[in-house]
Coordinates of C-alpha atoms in Angstrom, one line a residue:
M1 CA -78.6 70.5 142.8
T2 CA -81.7 68.1 141.8
A3 CA -80.6 64.9 141.5
E4 CA -81.6 61.0 142.3
L5 CA -79.0 59.6 145.1
S6 CA -78.6 56.0 144.5
G7 CA -75.3 54.0 145.6
V8 CA -74.2 50.6 146.4
G9 CA -77.2 49.8 149.3
K10 CA -78.9 52.9 149.0
H11 CA -81.7 54.4 146.7
V12 CA -83.4 58.0 147.3
H13 CA -86.1 59.6 145.1
Y14 CA -85.3 62.8 143.0
G15 CA -85.4 65.7 145.3
A16 CA -83.6 68.8 146.6
F17 CA -80.8 68.4 149.4
D18 CA -78.9 71.2 151.4
L19 CA -75.1 70.4 151.2
T20 CA -74.1 73.3 152.9
L21 CA -76.2 71.8 155.9
A22 CA -75.5 68.4 155.4
F23 CA -71.6 69.4 155.8
A24 CA -71.6 72.3 158.1
N25 CA -69.5 70.9 160.5
A26 CA -67.5 68.9 158.5
S27 CA -63.9 69.6 158.7
L28 CA -61.0 70.4 156.5
K29 CA -58.8 67.6 157.8
D30 CA -61.4 65.2 157.4
G31 CA -59.9 62.7 155.0
R32 CA -63.0 61.2 154.1
F33 CA -64.6 63.9 152.7
V34 CA -61.8 66.6 152.5
Q35 CA -61.6 67.2 148.7
L36 CA -65.5 67.4 148.5
V37 CA -66.2 69.6 151.8
R38 CA -62.9 71.8 150.5
A39 CA -64.5 72.4 146.8
L40 CA -67.9 73.2 148.8
R41 CA -66.4 75.7 151.2
N42 CA -64.8 77.4 148.1
L43 CA -68.0 77.2 146.2
E44 CA -70.0 78.7 148.9
A45 CA -67.3 81.4 149.3
S46 CA -67.3 82.4 145.8
L47 CA -71.1 82.7 145.8
S48 CA -71.3 84.7 148.9
I49 CA -68.3 86.9 147.5
R50 CA -70.1 87.3 144.5
A51 CA -73.7 88.4 145.9
D52 CA -71.7 91.0 147.7
L53 CA -70.1 92.6 144.7
E54 CA -73.3 92.5 142.3
E55 CA -75.1 94.1 145.1
A56 CA -72.4 96.9 145.2
K57 CA -72.3 97.3 141.3
K58 CA -76.1 97.8 141.5
A59 CA -75.5 100.2 144.4
I60 CA -73.2 102.0 142.0
D61 CA -75.8 102.0 139.1
A62 CA -78.8 103.4 141.2
C63 CA -76.7 106.7 141.6
R64 CA -78.3 107.4 138.2
A65 CA -82.0 107.4 139.4
L66 CA -81.4 109.6 142.4
P67 CA -83.0 112.8 142.5
R68 CA -81.7 115.5 140.4
D69 CA -82.4 119.2 140.1
A70 CA -84.5 120.0 137.3
T71 CA -82.2 123.1 136.1
S72 CA -78.7 122.0 136.8
G73 CA -78.9 118.3 136.6
A74 CA -77.1 118.3 140.0
P75 CA -78.5 115.8 142.6
T76 CA -81.1 117.4 144.8
E77 CA -79.9 117.5 148.9
T78 CA -81.4 114.7 149.2
G79 CA -79.8 112.9 146.2
Q80 CA -76.8 114.0 147.7
I81 CA -77.3 112.2 150.6
F82 CA -78.9 109.1 149.0
M83 CA -75.5 109.3 146.6
E84 CA -73.3 109.3 149.9
A85 CA -75.2 106.4 151.1
V86 CA -75.2 104.2 148.0
F87 CA -71.4 105.0 147.5
I88 CA -70.8 104.1 151.2
H89 CA -72.6 100.7 150.8
A90 CA -71.0 99.9 147.6
L91 CA -67.5 100.4 149.1
M92 CA -68.0 98.4 152.0
L93 CA -69.4 95.5 150.4
Y94 CA -66.3 95.7 148.0
C95 CA -64.1 95.7 151.0
R96 CA -66.0 92.9 153.0
A97 CA -65.8 90.5 149.7
V98 CA -62.1 91.3 148.7
H99 CA -60.1 93.0 151.8
S100 CA -61.7 91.9 155.0
S101 CA -61.2 88.2 156.6
T102 CA -63.9 86.4 158.3
K103 CA -64.2 82.9 160.0
E104 CA -67.5 82.4 158.8
R105 CA -66.6 82.9 154.9
H106 CA -63.5 81.3 153.5
K107 CA -61.4 84.0 151.9
I108 CA -60.6 83.8 148.2
D109 CA -57.7 85.5 146.5
V110 CA -58.9 88.4 144.0
L111 CA -55.7 90.6 144.0
G112 CA -53.8 87.9 142.1
S113 CA -55.9 88.5 139.0
Y114 CA -55.3 92.6 139.3
T115 CA -52.9 94.4 137.0
P116 CA -50.4 96.6 138.9
E117 CA -52.4 99.5 138.2
Q118 CA -55.5 98.1 139.9
K119 CA -53.4 96.9 142.7
V120 CA -53.0 100.4 143.1
L121 CA -56.6 101.4 143.1
H122 CA -57.4 98.3 145.5
A123 CA -54.8 100.0 147.9
D124 CA -56.3 103.7 147.2
I125 CA -59.8 102.3 148.1
T126 CA -59.4 100.1 150.7
A127 CA -57.3 103.1 152.8
L128 CA -60.4 105.3 152.1
R129 CA -62.7 102.5 153.8
D130 CA -60.2 101.9 156.6
N131 CA -59.1 105.8 157.4
V132 CA -62.1 107.9 155.8
V133 CA -65.3 105.8 156.0
A134 CA -65.3 103.2 158.7
H135 CA -63.2 105.4 161.1
Y136 CA -63.0 109.0 160.8
G137 CA -60.1 110.5 159.2
R138 CA -59.6 114.1 157.0
G139 CA -58.7 112.1 154.1
D140 CA -56.1 115.0 152.7
N141 CA -53.7 112.4 151.4
H142 CA -56.3 109.9 150.3
V143 CA -57.3 109.3 146.8
G144 CA -60.0 112.0 146.1
G145 CA -59.2 113.6 149.4
P146 CA -59.7 115.9 151.0
W147 CA -63.0 114.2 152.4
N148 CA -63.9 115.7 156.0
H149 CA -62.6 118.4 157.3
D150 CA -64.2 120.4 160.8
H151 CA -63.1 124.0 161.7
I152 CA -63.6 126.4 164.1
V153 CA -63.4 130.0 163.0
L154 CA -63.4 132.9 165.2
R155 CA -65.0 136.1 163.5
T156 CA -64.5 139.3 165.4
N157 CA -66.1 142.8 164.6
P158 CA -66.5 146.2 166.4
S159 CA -69.1 145.1 168.7
G160 CA -67.3 142.0 169.9
F161 CA -66.8 138.4 168.1
A162 CA -68.6 135.0 166.8
F163 CA -68.2 131.5 166.2
S164 CA -68.7 130.0 162.8
Y165 CA -68.3 126.1 162.2
P166 CA -67.3 125.6 158.1
R167 CA -67.0 121.8 157.9
I168 CA -66.4 119.6 154.5
R169 CA -68.2 116.4 154.1
V170 CA -67.3 115.0 150.5
G171 CA -70.2 112.0 150.2
S172 CA -68.7 110.9 146.6
K173 CA -66.1 111.7 143.9
A174 CA -66.9 110.6 140.7
V175 CA -63.1 109.5 140.4
V176 CA -63.4 107.1 143.4
V177 CA -66.9 106.0 142.2
Q178 CA -65.2 104.9 139.0
S179 CA -62.3 103.3 140.2
L180 CA -64.7 101.2 142.5
L181 CA -66.6 100.4 139.9
T182 CA -63.6 99.1 137.7
L183 CA -62.5 96.8 140.8
I184 CA -65.9 95.4 141.4
E185 CA -66.1 94.8 137.6
K186 CA -62.8 93.1 137.4
S187 CA -63.8 91.2 141.1
L188 CA -67.3 90.1 139.5
A189 CA -65.5 88.1 136.6
R190 CA -62.8 86.8 139.0
M191 CA -65.5 85.3 141.3
I192 CA -67.6 83.9 137.9
E193 CA -64.5 82.0 136.7
Y194 CA -63.2 80.6 139.9
G195 CA -66.8 79.7 140.9
T196 CA -67.3 77.8 137.9
K197 CA -64.3 75.9 138.2
K198 CA -65.3 74.6 141.8
Q199 CA -68.7 73.9 140.8
N200 CA -67.4 71.6 138.0
E201 CA -65.1 70.1 140.6
L202 CA -67.7 69.9 143.4
A203 CA -69.7 68.2 140.5
G204 CA -67.1 65.6 139.7
L205 CA -66.7 64.6 143.4
I206 CA -70.3 64.1 143.7
R207 CA -71.2 61.8 140.6
T208 CA -68.4 59.7 142.2
A209 CA -69.8 59.8 145.8
L210 CA -73.6 58.9 144.2
Q211 CA -72.0 55.7 142.5
E212 CA -69.5 54.8 145.3
D213 CA -70.5 55.9 148.8
D214 CA -73.3 55.0 151.0
E215 CA -72.3 57.1 153.8
F216 CA -72.5 60.2 151.7
I217 CA -75.8 59.2 150.4
N218 CA -76.9 59.0 153.9
R219 CA -75.6 61.8 155.2
V220 CA -77.2 64.3 152.0
S221 CA -80.6 62.7 152.3
S222 CA -81.4 63.7 156.0
Y223 CA -81.0 67.5 154.7
P224 CA -83.8 67.6 152.0
F225 CA -84.2 71.3 150.8
S226 CA -87.5 73.1 150.5
E227 CA -87.6 76.7 149.6
E228 CA -90.7 77.2 151.5
T229 CA -89.2 76.4 154.6
F230 CA -85.9 78.0 154.1
F231 CA -87.7 81.4 153.2
G232 CA -90.5 81.0 155.4
F233 CA -93.0 81.4 152.3
A234 CA -93.8 79.8 149.0
H235 CA -91.0 80.8 147.0
P236 CA -89.7 80.2 143.3
P237 CA -87.3 76.9 143.7
G238 CA -83.5 78.0 143.1
S239 CA -84.0 81.5 143.6
S240 CA -82.9 84.1 146.4
S241 CA -84.1 87.3 147.8
R242 CA -83.3 90.4 149.9
F243 CA -85.7 91.2 152.7
T244 CA -87.2 94.0 154.3
L245 CA -89.4 93.1 157.3
P246 CA -91.2 95.2 160.0
K247 CA -90.1 95.0 163.2
G248 CA -90.7 91.9 165.0
T249 CA -91.4 89.6 161.8
P250 CA -89.4 86.4 162.0
L251 CA -87.0 86.1 158.9
R252 CA -88.3 82.6 158.8
K253 CA -91.4 80.5 160.3
G254 CA -90.2 79.5 163.7
T255 CA -87.8 82.1 164.3
E256 CA -87.7 84.5 167.0

C-alpha cells in the first residue's frame, strides 16, 4: 500500500511501508493496536492460505501438460511419476491451507462455508493425506482405495521355488483429483471473500490511525519497504515470486 503518512505532529513523504514487520512482535492482547493487529494477522493469513490454494490448483492444472503416449493418450511412465508428484503437492498444500495448524500462521475457518457433501469430501481427502500419503498406509478403506499394497509371493515349481514381489502404488485417481479440485476452488472463493473483508477492515483502521495516531505513524515509518531489498534484486513493485536457486545461492542480499 502506498500512502502519505500524516498525523497530528508528523509528516512523512509518500512511500511503501512494511506493516508485517512493523507489527511483527505486536500482541493481540495489546489494547492500543489490538483491532489493527487482529485485522492485519487475519489478512496476512488469508493471503498466505490463498497462495497455497492457488498453487495447489496450478499443480492440478499442470497434469494436462504431462507427457502422454501418442497412441493411447495415457500418461507415459515419466508422466505418471510427474502426475503423482503434482497430485501429492496439491494434496499437501490443500491440507496445509485448511487442515493443519501452525503457530506461524493464524488459522481461518474454511469448513464452515462447506456444504455437508463437501465436508464429507474434506474428511476423505484429509484422511488420505494423514493415513496414506504422509504416513504409509494401504488405504483399502480410503477414498479411491486401495492405494499401496506390498506382497511377497512364493512360486513353487518342479525344480524348486522362487519369490516374486508384486506391489500396487497408485499415483492418483481421477475421482480423487476431481474431489480435491472441488475443495480447492471452494476454499479459494472463501479466502477471496474473507480477505477482501479483512482488507477493508484494515484500511478503515489505518485511515483513522493516519489522522489521529502519531505512535502508529512513527512505528510504520520505521519500516520502509523496497522490493529490491526484499527479493534481493530488482522486482516489479507489488509483485510476488517463487524462486528456484542453485545450491549456496542466498535468497536475499546479506543472507547466508
